[in-house]
XYZ file of C-alpha atoms in Angstrom:
361
model
C 0.000 0.000 0.000
C 2.965 2.292 0.540
C 2.854 5.267 2.869
C -0.355 5.739 4.839
C -2.638 8.693 4.184
C -2.684 11.326 6.932
C -6.071 11.797 8.552
C -7.490 14.636 10.608
C -10.419 14.059 12.960
C -12.469 17.223 13.416
C -14.635 16.760 16.479
C -12.247 14.131 17.772
C -13.112 14.436 21.488
C -16.810 13.446 21.261
C -18.151 9.894 21.274
C -18.069 9.427 17.491
C -14.688 11.149 17.322
C -13.426 8.663 19.891
C -14.710 5.827 17.710
C -12.713 7.248 14.793
C -9.601 7.301 16.968
C -10.241 3.701 17.986
C -10.944 2.423 14.465
C -7.968 4.161 12.884
C -5.521 2.659 15.372
C -3.347 0.303 13.262
C -5.472 0.926 10.145
C -3.588 -0.410 7.113
C -4.265 2.638 4.895
C -4.773 5.605 7.234
C -3.043 7.159 10.247
C -4.250 9.917 12.566
C -2.071 12.975 12.010
C -4.279 15.685 13.536
C -7.182 15.989 15.960
C -9.252 19.154 16.183
C -12.061 20.173 18.509
C -13.505 23.256 20.172
C -11.299 26.109 21.313
C -11.702 24.850 24.885
C -9.847 21.629 24.063
C -7.238 23.221 21.794
C -3.693 23.194 23.142
C -4.215 20.132 25.338
C -2.936 16.687 24.471
C -5.636 14.328 23.279
C -5.254 12.307 26.468
C -5.819 15.436 28.555
C -8.770 16.596 26.456
C -10.744 13.366 26.950
C -9.701 12.836 30.574
C -12.727 11.570 32.492
C -14.911 11.386 29.373
C -13.399 8.591 27.312
C -16.514 6.514 26.623
C -15.140 3.362 24.989
C -14.214 0.077 26.643
C -10.806 -0.059 24.943
C -8.044 2.302 26.150
C -6.956 5.422 24.270
C -4.514 4.288 21.539
C -0.918 5.122 22.456
C -0.219 6.758 19.083
C -2.728 9.562 19.664
C -2.359 10.269 23.387
C 0.263 12.974 22.906
C -1.218 14.589 19.785
C -1.942 18.230 20.636
C -5.556 19.064 19.876
C -6.034 21.917 17.412
C -8.819 24.469 17.135
C -11.263 23.105 14.538
C -12.145 26.634 13.415
C -8.545 27.224 12.236
C -9.256 25.441 8.994
C -6.088 26.193 7.024
C -3.904 25.198 9.962
C -5.616 21.838 10.478
C -5.917 21.070 6.758
C -2.255 21.778 6.064
C -1.101 18.656 7.884
C -3.547 16.073 6.537
C -4.661 14.409 3.302
C -8.344 14.278 4.307
C -10.545 14.674 7.367
C -13.356 12.934 9.169
C -15.835 15.399 10.639
C -18.046 14.647 13.653
C -18.806 17.944 15.350
C -21.631 19.090 17.617
C -22.671 22.449 16.176
C -25.662 24.097 14.516
C -26.485 22.876 11.013
C -25.465 26.083 9.217
C -22.208 26.212 11.172
C -21.369 22.624 10.221
C -22.170 23.308 6.568
C -19.875 26.341 6.551
C -17.081 24.504 8.372
C -17.141 21.464 6.097
C -17.213 23.603 2.959
C -14.292 25.647 4.291
C -12.240 22.467 4.682
C -13.253 21.224 1.234
C -12.244 24.534 -0.345
C -8.689 24.055 0.963
C -8.516 21.015 -1.340
C -9.118 18.623 1.553
C -11.696 15.830 1.164
C -14.224 15.728 4.016
C -15.931 12.492 5.062
C -18.703 13.632 7.360
C -20.594 11.867 10.109
C -22.864 14.914 10.461
C -26.348 15.342 9.011
C -25.866 18.936 7.846
C -25.013 18.157 4.198
C -27.178 15.056 3.697
C -29.614 16.974 1.522
C -27.144 19.228 -0.290
C -27.940 18.236 -3.909
C -24.339 17.641 -5.027
C -23.086 15.947 -1.848
C -23.171 12.136 -2.009
C -24.746 10.380 0.981
C -23.368 6.875 0.787
C -23.762 3.359 2.118
C -20.811 1.899 0.182
C -22.459 -1.455 -0.593
C -25.623 0.209 -1.865
C -25.015 3.446 -3.803
C -21.307 3.844 -4.650
C -22.352 5.322 -8.001
C -23.459 8.492 -6.196
C -19.775 9.418 -5.904
C -20.090 10.562 -9.530
C -21.722 13.767 -8.262
C -18.431 14.853 -6.660
C -17.258 16.343 -9.973
C -20.184 18.805 -9.966
C -19.638 19.617 -6.295
C -15.965 20.398 -6.920
C -16.932 22.818 -9.682
C -19.331 24.575 -7.323
C -16.761 24.821 -4.540
C -13.947 25.855 -6.879
C -11.569 23.035 -5.965
C -9.970 20.242 -7.953
C -9.342 17.933 -4.996
C -11.621 18.901 -2.090
C -15.198 17.702 -1.613
C -17.688 16.538 1.016
C -19.172 13.044 1.255
C -21.542 12.064 4.063
C -22.855 8.908 5.665
C -26.596 8.558 6.280
C -28.430 8.337 9.572
C -27.547 5.419 11.834
C -31.171 4.282 12.154
C -31.601 3.334 8.492
C -28.632 0.945 8.427
C -30.684 -1.643 10.336
C -33.261 -2.113 7.557
C -32.232 -0.378 4.305
C -29.599 -2.999 3.359
C -32.177 -5.789 3.752
C -34.667 -3.888 1.582
C -32.022 -2.909 -0.959
C -31.259 -6.556 -1.669
C -34.940 -6.911 -2.654
C -35.362 -3.820 -4.855
C -35.934 -5.966 -7.950
C -39.245 -7.023 -6.420
C -40.274 -3.352 -6.130
C -41.167 -2.732 -2.478
C -44.145 -0.359 -2.344
C -44.852 0.205 1.374
C -42.571 -0.052 4.387
C -43.393 0.345 8.076
C -40.373 0.358 10.394
C -40.115 0.848 14.134
C -36.556 1.334 15.338
C -35.319 0.568 18.845
C -32.247 2.749 19.223
C -29.304 2.594 21.621
C -28.345 5.476 23.892
C -24.926 5.833 22.242
C -26.854 7.219 19.272
C -27.370 10.289 21.458
C -23.654 10.341 22.310
C -24.333 9.063 25.809
C -23.763 6.113 28.097
C -25.649 5.114 31.237
C -23.354 7.169 33.476
C -24.326 10.274 31.458
C -27.986 9.361 31.190
C -29.166 7.465 34.298
C -32.810 8.233 33.534
C -32.598 5.768 30.628
C -32.125 2.853 33.030
C -35.320 0.788 33.190
C -36.916 3.176 30.725
C -38.076 3.563 27.104
C -38.584 6.969 25.485
C -40.922 6.920 22.454
C -39.411 9.951 20.760
C -36.057 10.884 19.223
C -36.024 14.398 17.800
C -35.840 14.531 13.998
C -35.179 10.813 13.690
C -38.419 9.727 12.076
C -38.149 12.212 9.217
C -34.579 11.079 8.561
C -35.582 7.422 8.706
C -38.411 7.941 6.216
C -36.664 10.243 3.737
C -32.973 9.300 3.687
C -33.550 5.833 2.164
C -35.188 7.538 -0.817
C -32.066 9.634 -1.357
C -29.886 6.525 -1.041
C -32.035 4.897 -3.753
C -32.066 8.044 -5.900
C -30.123 8.761 -9.085
C -27.439 11.169 -10.250
C -28.930 13.583 -12.750
C -27.515 16.908 -13.937
C -24.866 17.078 -11.247
C -27.155 16.377 -8.303
C -28.864 13.513 -6.505
C -32.564 13.152 -7.343
C -34.326 11.084 -4.688
C -36.463 8.059 -5.509
C -40.231 8.358 -5.113
C -40.869 4.870 -3.758
C -41.353 2.922 -1.589
C -43.598 4.840 0.780
C -41.928 4.606 4.201
C -43.342 5.413 7.630
C -41.403 4.980 10.872
C -41.441 5.315 14.638
C -38.104 5.761 16.421
C -37.829 4.734 20.060
C -34.940 5.096 22.514
C -34.293 1.928 24.505
C -31.913 1.169 27.394
C -29.062 -0.542 25.534
C -25.541 0.769 25.058
C -25.019 0.077 21.328
C -27.092 -1.361 18.506
C -30.165 -0.167 16.629
C -32.881 -2.731 15.944
C -35.771 -2.371 13.486
C -39.083 -4.199 13.248
C -40.041 -3.967 9.573
C -43.199 -4.653 7.561
C -43.004 -4.526 3.755
C -45.245 -5.047 0.717
C -44.027 -5.568 -2.857
C -45.357 -4.983 -6.335
C -43.941 -8.410 -7.247
C -44.055 -10.528 -4.100
C -41.013 -12.792 -3.745
C -41.018 -16.140 -1.974
C -39.394 -16.464 1.425
C -36.679 -18.571 -0.203
C -36.042 -15.808 -2.762
C -35.609 -13.251 0.017
C -33.239 -15.406 2.051
C -31.160 -16.177 -1.037
C -30.867 -12.478 -1.876
C -29.805 -11.624 1.657
C -27.198 -14.365 1.842
C -25.723 -13.661 -1.576
C -25.700 -9.856 -1.428
C -22.341 -8.215 -2.031
C -21.409 -4.673 -2.921
C -18.433 -2.692 -4.115
C -16.560 -2.902 -0.755
C -16.650 -6.703 -0.898
C -15.523 -6.711 -4.543
C -12.609 -4.412 -3.693
C -11.754 -6.205 -0.442
C -11.733 -2.943 1.519
C -10.137 -3.248 4.987
C -13.290 -2.398 6.958
C -15.751 -4.229 4.703
C -17.647 -7.142 6.235
C -17.093 -10.368 4.321
C -20.834 -11.035 4.618
C -22.880 -7.830 4.584
C -26.220 -9.387 5.644
C -26.421 -12.359 8.029
C -29.767 -14.100 8.528
C -30.482 -15.917 11.786
C -32.827 -18.917 11.657
C -33.412 -18.854 15.424
C -36.726 -17.302 16.451
C -35.080 -15.134 19.130
C -32.312 -13.615 16.958
C -30.830 -11.213 16.127
C -30.361 -9.896 19.646
C -28.750 -6.535 20.273
C -26.243 -7.704 22.880
C -25.313 -10.938 21.084
C -25.248 -9.813 17.477
C -24.404 -6.100 17.170
C -20.682 -6.869 16.808
C -21.076 -9.276 13.901
C -18.350 -8.757 11.284
C -16.547 -6.370 13.700
C -19.725 -4.313 13.974
C -19.824 -3.684 10.214
C -22.312 -6.403 9.268
C -26.102 -6.178 9.332
C -28.225 -8.935 10.885
C -31.764 -10.007 9.995
C -34.159 -12.541 11.425
C -37.787 -13.546 12.007
C -38.734 -13.298 8.321
C -42.329 -14.409 7.918
C -45.448 -13.620 5.937
C -47.792 -11.027 7.400
C -51.595 -10.766 7.453
C -51.617 -7.110 6.293
C -48.275 -6.617 4.538
C -46.442 -9.206 2.468
C -43.648 -9.863 4.957
C -42.222 -8.789 8.293
C -38.718 -9.169 9.681
C -36.282 -7.804 12.241
C -33.007 -6.042 11.409
C -30.035 -5.006 13.544
C -26.920 -2.890 13.026
C -24.224 -1.430 15.271
C -25.018 2.267 15.397
C -21.581 3.711 16.200
C -19.642 1.264 13.998
C -21.611 0.545 10.805
C -23.952 3.435 11.578
C -21.394 6.117 12.379
C -17.585 6.093 12.519
C -17.136 2.652 10.949
C -19.435 3.507 8.069
C -17.501 6.727 7.469
C -14.158 4.867 7.520
C -15.570 2.445 4.933
C -16.645 5.408 2.770
C -13.102 6.821 3.013
C -11.663 3.458 1.984
C -13.989 3.386 -1.022
C -13.036 6.963 -1.934
C -9.357 6.039 -1.674
C -9.800 2.880 -3.773
C -11.736 4.800 -6.439
C -9.122 7.574 -6.625
C -11.060 10.395 -4.963
C -8.707 10.651 -1.959
C -4.993 10.843 -2.574
C -1.881 12.055 -0.767
C -1.480 15.819 -1.052
């Protein structure tokens, strides 16, 4: 592979930023060269900046402990030392949009975990196994931003990873209606039980903004590139409820679906087991060997047992059966901070590298 690409993590002290630090430790293609955060963390070592708020079970990687955190707002300074950045900041939408565009305009690719640019027409929102062709829109985005090398690519919402892959494998049968209820881990809010004790022994039937994202983002994923922008699909019709449940990691979905051309159960299971995408074809480092795993047991997948399948990058399904109102129902599960957040973004960066969009400066 040669020399590793130098990565900056903007928003590196938060929970998703910590996941990036963890996942990039010993990565075969990338190495952390810079970490940036708010002005309050700037000037401290990374170890000092996350003292008392490191949320992961593994220790802080040795290679990053002594990196001095930079001020994320000093864009030129941060960008000068890296080949591309991951962005996972907690700011207002318009502030994130401006910050990410500022980095892109320095000629630095931005792989974003944030939602701010998910509906910018020329920004690809990618699940690498599903819509890698959307990267074609980057050429139009670069023209708009006035850069030959910089751009922004984003990952979609964590909630949709638990059911969109399973539906995508069945698109040939033309799903028409989808009902999904998601049961979402507290890490999706950037918290653990120490931060959020009121979640113990509790379920909250509301997650702000999540249902709109869960209903609309799949249609953008299934959209097409036309005239330098992404045009979203107009079907299937999706309705969701998103519920916060007392688990640390892992988003589960209970899904009901009807099709224009109803497949057999055997057809569905064969599609799920055989499904591969571009990451599997390219053998990308973070790609799961099997993207979708189906469990025959009636009580699987389970969040605690199965969220880490394929190093947290696989998607699990189970309980596929015919329904009395819809054609079928099933359960899906994905790891929300691995496949759904930092891991998904690392996989996007690997795809961008493999396809020539990210290169050494």
